[in-house]
XYZ file of C-alpha atoms in Angstrom:
384
model
C 12.511 36.497 205.590
C 11.558 38.752 202.789
C 8.184 40.227 202.024
C 6.577 40.408 198.459
C 4.723 43.646 198.359
C 3.772 46.002 195.606
C 4.330 49.589 196.979
C 2.383 52.287 195.167
C 4.332 54.733 193.367
C 3.998 58.337 194.557
C 6.152 61.153 193.074
C 7.369 63.110 196.225
C 10.164 65.457 197.089
C 13.360 63.472 198.360
C 15.597 66.009 199.835
C 14.444 68.652 202.560
C 16.020 71.468 204.210
C 14.719 73.188 207.225
C 15.753 76.949 206.795
C 15.155 79.149 209.776
C 14.690 77.777 213.410
C 15.630 79.289 216.726
C 18.788 77.996 218.615
C 18.225 75.957 221.510
C 20.440 74.779 224.703
C 21.927 71.478 224.745
C 19.761 69.081 226.745
C 17.162 71.604 227.218
C 13.847 69.767 228.274
C 11.222 70.913 225.769
C 8.303 68.255 226.682
C 7.588 66.058 229.622
C 5.016 63.239 229.270
C 4.711 61.344 232.364
C 8.019 60.704 233.907
C 9.622 60.667 230.379
C 11.499 63.886 229.166
C 12.191 65.052 225.805
C 15.039 67.569 224.820
C 14.331 70.492 222.422
C 16.234 68.463 219.674
C 14.261 65.484 220.169
C 11.126 67.442 220.031
C 12.193 69.051 216.772
C 13.120 65.680 215.366
C 9.462 64.857 216.077
C 7.989 68.054 214.623
C 9.752 67.616 211.382
C 8.888 64.028 211.115
C 5.246 65.020 211.749
C 5.469 67.638 208.950
C 6.930 65.006 206.650
C 3.881 62.910 207.325
C 1.406 65.879 206.704
C 2.863 66.482 203.408
C 2.691 63.006 202.473
C -0.967 62.960 203.302
C -1.722 65.917 201.484
C 0.070 64.945 198.453
C -1.641 61.581 198.570
C -5.029 62.996 198.694
C -4.223 65.441 195.957
C -2.866 62.727 193.629
C -6.411 61.555 193.280
C -7.667 64.751 192.235
C -7.916 66.315 189.106
C -5.835 69.379 189.434
C -3.449 71.504 187.681
C -0.034 69.798 188.538
C 1.856 73.045 187.396
C 0.416 74.761 190.652
C 2.547 74.288 193.852
C 0.484 73.201 196.817
C -0.194 75.486 199.722
C 0.299 73.042 202.331
C -0.695 75.604 205.049
C -4.217 76.338 203.450
C -4.857 72.598 203.693
C -6.744 70.731 206.284
C -5.923 67.152 207.716
C -8.498 65.253 209.516
C -10.610 68.569 209.822
C -7.728 70.435 211.573
C -5.514 73.095 210.175
C -2.222 71.853 208.644
C -0.046 73.442 211.214
C -2.274 72.313 214.373
C -2.169 68.657 212.654
C 1.441 68.776 212.635
C 2.310 69.974 216.024
C -0.576 67.492 217.581
C 0.919 64.655 215.746
C 4.457 65.414 216.916
C 2.970 65.515 220.593
C 1.016 62.291 219.901
C 4.243 60.335 218.715
C 6.029 61.575 221.838
C 3.096 60.474 224.121
C 3.278 56.970 222.391
C 6.738 56.921 222.835
C 6.644 57.744 226.439
C 3.836 55.273 227.037
C 5.903 52.252 225.908
C 9.239 53.385 227.459
C 7.244 53.628 230.719
C 5.601 50.326 230.254
C 8.819 48.719 229.484
C 10.687 50.407 232.485
C 7.922 49.450 234.774
C 8.321 45.729 233.903
C 12.061 45.764 233.414
C 11.992 45.412 229.888
C 14.961 46.056 227.511
C 15.505 45.977 223.829
C 17.282 43.064 222.238
C 20.636 43.617 220.925
C 19.125 42.739 217.689
C 16.464 45.263 217.850
C 18.928 47.911 218.890
C 21.417 47.206 216.051
C 18.314 46.985 213.477
C 17.317 50.392 214.612
C 20.916 51.849 214.270
C 21.139 50.458 210.898
C 17.902 52.022 209.768
C 18.762 55.253 211.342
C 22.314 55.319 209.616
C 20.511 54.776 206.053
C 17.972 57.459 206.576
C 20.582 59.900 207.891
C 22.708 59.572 204.844
C 19.782 61.338 203.169
C 18.129 63.192 205.737
C 20.989 64.689 207.573
C 20.473 67.769 205.314
C 17.159 68.326 207.006
C 17.932 67.681 210.563
C 21.653 68.468 211.103
C 21.629 72.293 210.214
C 18.960 72.712 212.881
C 20.543 71.116 216.043
C 19.532 67.710 215.504
C 22.414 65.444 215.803
C 22.937 61.894 214.340
C 22.642 60.472 217.982
C 19.454 62.389 218.686
C 18.035 61.134 215.146
C 19.046 57.601 215.894
C 17.486 57.636 219.311
C 14.286 58.861 217.693
C 14.245 55.985 215.068
C 14.985 53.396 218.060
C 12.070 54.891 220.235
C 9.546 55.792 217.501
C 6.237 54.004 218.260
C 3.147 54.512 216.179
C -0.456 53.134 216.669
C -2.701 52.814 213.641
C -2.159 53.198 209.905
C 1.044 54.887 209.062
C 1.337 53.658 205.654
C 1.252 57.028 203.751
C 4.334 57.947 205.503
C 5.837 54.582 204.896
C 5.244 55.149 201.093
C 6.685 58.421 201.471
C 10.059 57.152 203.021
C 10.212 54.239 200.540
C 9.770 56.621 197.589
C 12.343 58.937 198.951
C 15.237 56.389 200.058
C 14.466 53.527 197.689
C 13.363 51.123 200.398
C 10.064 49.205 200.422
C 7.910 47.850 203.040
C 7.703 48.667 206.554
C 10.688 50.851 207.552
C 9.905 52.124 211.068
C 9.620 48.971 213.364
C 7.920 50.254 216.787
C 10.858 48.637 218.897
C 9.681 49.440 222.258
C 5.867 48.731 221.264
C 7.059 45.361 219.980
C 8.935 44.542 223.154
C 5.857 45.259 225.411
C 3.418 43.636 223.090
C 5.279 40.274 223.274
C 5.655 40.660 227.050
C 1.706 40.645 227.184
C 0.860 38.285 224.560
C 4.053 36.311 224.213
C 5.304 33.038 225.904
C 4.453 33.247 229.602
C 2.734 36.662 229.098
C -0.526 37.573 231.170
C -2.384 37.230 228.066
C -0.464 34.474 226.380
C -1.724 33.439 222.747
C -1.426 29.445 222.503
C 0.841 28.097 219.622
C -2.048 26.353 218.231
C -3.851 29.599 217.823
C -0.658 31.275 216.212
C -0.358 28.378 213.746
C -4.025 28.469 212.954
C -3.844 32.169 211.934
C -0.606 31.509 210.134
C -2.453 28.843 207.833
C -5.415 30.972 207.298
C -3.902 34.346 206.512
C -0.234 33.640 205.351
C 1.378 31.645 202.510
C 5.127 30.893 202.046
C 6.431 31.166 198.440
C 9.558 30.729 196.218
C 9.560 33.881 194.192
C 11.550 35.413 191.248
C 10.368 38.853 190.168
C 11.555 40.672 186.908
C 10.851 44.328 186.536
C 9.836 45.583 182.943
C 11.198 49.100 183.813
C 12.972 50.941 180.902
C 12.455 47.987 178.641
C 11.319 47.964 175.119
C 8.406 45.702 174.071
C 10.902 43.145 172.533
C 12.922 42.935 175.620
C 9.753 42.578 177.780
C 8.640 39.507 175.753
C 12.091 38.037 175.958
C 11.756 38.274 179.938
C 8.387 36.778 179.754
C 9.513 33.998 177.533
C 12.376 33.229 179.967
C 10.025 33.301 182.874
C 7.465 30.990 181.299
C 10.357 28.693 180.349
C 11.453 28.280 183.830
C 7.725 27.790 185.020
C 7.462 24.879 182.599
C 10.652 23.443 183.603
C 9.663 23.450 187.175
C 6.326 22.074 186.505
C 7.875 19.030 184.548
C 10.376 18.768 187.320
C 13.305 19.028 184.676
C 14.855 21.678 186.966
C 14.823 22.611 190.564
C 14.037 25.912 191.864
C 17.675 26.317 192.875
C 18.693 25.828 189.218
C 16.286 28.206 187.847
C 17.277 30.762 190.606
C 20.851 30.455 189.624
C 19.815 31.017 186.082
C 18.095 34.122 186.957
C 21.081 35.360 188.888
C 23.322 35.110 185.856
C 20.765 37.395 183.927
C 21.388 40.170 186.675
C 25.107 40.247 186.148
C 26.866 42.694 183.835
C 29.092 41.408 180.905
C 32.064 40.013 182.015
C 30.745 39.765 185.798
C 31.159 36.517 187.417
C 28.154 35.759 189.374
C 28.478 33.649 192.576
C 26.005 30.669 192.647
C 23.314 30.518 195.219
C 23.095 27.576 197.630
C 19.884 25.919 199.157
C 20.534 28.101 202.159
C 20.423 31.296 200.104
C 16.803 30.449 199.079
C 14.817 32.235 201.583
C 10.933 32.253 201.721
C 8.728 35.184 200.749
C 5.584 35.529 203.195
C 2.392 36.930 201.570
C -0.424 37.842 203.969
C -4.165 38.465 203.583
C -5.555 42.028 203.514
C -4.960 43.772 206.942
C -1.770 41.877 207.884
C 1.781 43.190 207.950
C 2.728 41.246 204.835
C -0.581 42.225 202.965
C -0.362 41.292 199.148
C -2.773 41.862 196.454
C -1.947 38.422 195.199
C -2.629 36.422 198.508
C -5.893 34.876 197.539
C -4.619 34.101 193.946
C -1.513 32.382 195.561
C -3.253 30.614 198.373
C -5.540 28.858 195.976
C -2.453 27.067 194.522
C -1.510 23.533 195.626
C 1.783 23.108 197.323
C 4.499 23.090 195.024
C 2.158 24.348 192.066
C 3.987 26.954 189.614
C 2.246 30.068 188.546
C 3.483 32.920 186.207
C 1.995 36.329 187.513
C 1.977 39.443 185.025
C 1.923 42.261 187.237
C -0.398 45.289 186.846
C 0.232 48.161 184.369
C 2.692 45.913 182.509
C 5.143 46.470 185.249
C 6.926 43.127 185.211
C 6.443 39.413 185.449
C 6.729 37.001 188.541
C 7.513 33.257 189.043
C 5.702 31.996 192.121
C 6.058 28.596 193.530
C 3.782 27.812 196.477
C 5.305 26.133 199.335
C 4.188 24.573 202.584
C 4.437 27.182 205.323
C 4.411 24.354 207.979
C 7.393 22.707 206.584
C 10.000 25.280 207.008
C 10.725 25.335 210.941
C 12.569 28.675 210.506
C 9.369 30.474 209.775
C 7.226 29.673 212.603
C 10.243 29.740 214.890
C 11.334 33.471 213.770
C 10.380 35.792 216.815
C 9.552 38.597 214.451
C 7.093 36.571 212.450
C 5.543 35.205 215.632
C 5.016 39.015 216.704
C 3.255 39.415 213.421
C 0.908 36.389 214.062
C 0.222 37.660 217.621
C -0.688 41.014 216.240
C -2.797 39.491 213.475
C -4.875 38.053 216.485
C -4.681 40.855 219.055
C -3.167 43.779 217.551
C -6.561 45.725 217.623
C -7.486 45.088 221.199
C -3.792 46.019 222.171
C -3.815 49.088 220.061
C -7.136 50.435 221.872
C -5.557 49.465 225.362
C -2.332 51.362 224.716
C -4.166 54.421 223.126
C -6.189 54.706 226.355
C -3.176 54.423 228.617
C -1.182 56.978 226.371
C -3.924 59.394 226.512
C -4.169 59.160 230.312
C -0.349 60.226 230.592
C 0.260 63.971 231.568
C 1.610 65.938 229.035
C 3.768 69.245 229.825
C 4.933 71.487 227.037
C 7.471 73.765 228.032
C 6.508 76.430 225.613
C 9.519 78.658 226.294
C 11.375 75.773 224.830
C 9.003 74.720 221.904
C 7.896 78.176 220.681
C 11.054 78.505 218.706
C 10.010 75.743 216.536
C 7.392 76.945 213.870
C 5.846 74.611 211.248
C 5.742 77.308 208.734
C 9.643 77.749 208.948
C 10.175 74.407 207.519
C 10.974 74.943 203.771
C 11.114 72.395 200.987
C 13.166 73.280 198.006
C 12.564 71.865 194.352
C 13.017 68.102 194.362
C 16.584 67.291 192.795
C 16.451 65.655 189.549
């Protein structure tokens, strides 16, 4: 399934380089949390990740201020959540390791393993990130294998949307990039089928109908277009909407016409089939699929067609509301069922897991961690 979201544009640096860091022994243990051990390279990976998050938070806060944009930000002079910048980075790195340890411990205790699909997806994301971020991690002793393991293990509790936007802007992705694989595995163990707090199917369907809608969607960006070209695109979309409303064309026919507009001159475009038309899911505020257009689309009747002009003249979208109950593949999708369960019990679960993680004993081997200093992470000018 695809997600229809509007991701805020934040201008941030794309490539990073860590300049000076101490050397560390292979497989040296830097942090032990409960019974889970983390190597120096893994700790360094967590520290860099936390620093990226910190810079993203500072940049996002300053984006709303009226400041001299020519003046470089002194990140280390900033405070985040009333902490000094460096303390926040170090504390966040340890917190992320603590959360990882919590879920890995719970999964081990309950003999839970990641599915093959989850492992493959994690590796795919890690490979995509590595192609851009290897310049940050590799020169400093973080191998691709360690980085991949961190992506597979990474678990976050709470709002990480600022970091998501940072990575989306940097790598050209949109939506939620880090899936908490171990967290999701344990969550489904607790609240899924046959779990000790199993959520009934009727409750899942109830929240699905209340807070989610399914649509057929075509979106066209106006990026880089002159006014005349924008109008031509708008006329095209309005023509499709009229044809769908009058039932002189099917959505598949319209979609294939849209595909032809995406090809370059002389390039043959392969036509889509009915199986290629996948639903987009829009969710209410606070859900994983949250969309600003949710209320507007939910108010439509099934199969009603609407043309939506995006804010700031960013583009135009053609939306056809569908019956979310009519597509069996939506409700039977394991990932979407997890989303439904989280919509119902996510807050309860997060509070329980935060308490569990905080109770784990953290042992930092400072002879190993002291070589990694936040202020030695340098960010060159963004590449144009």
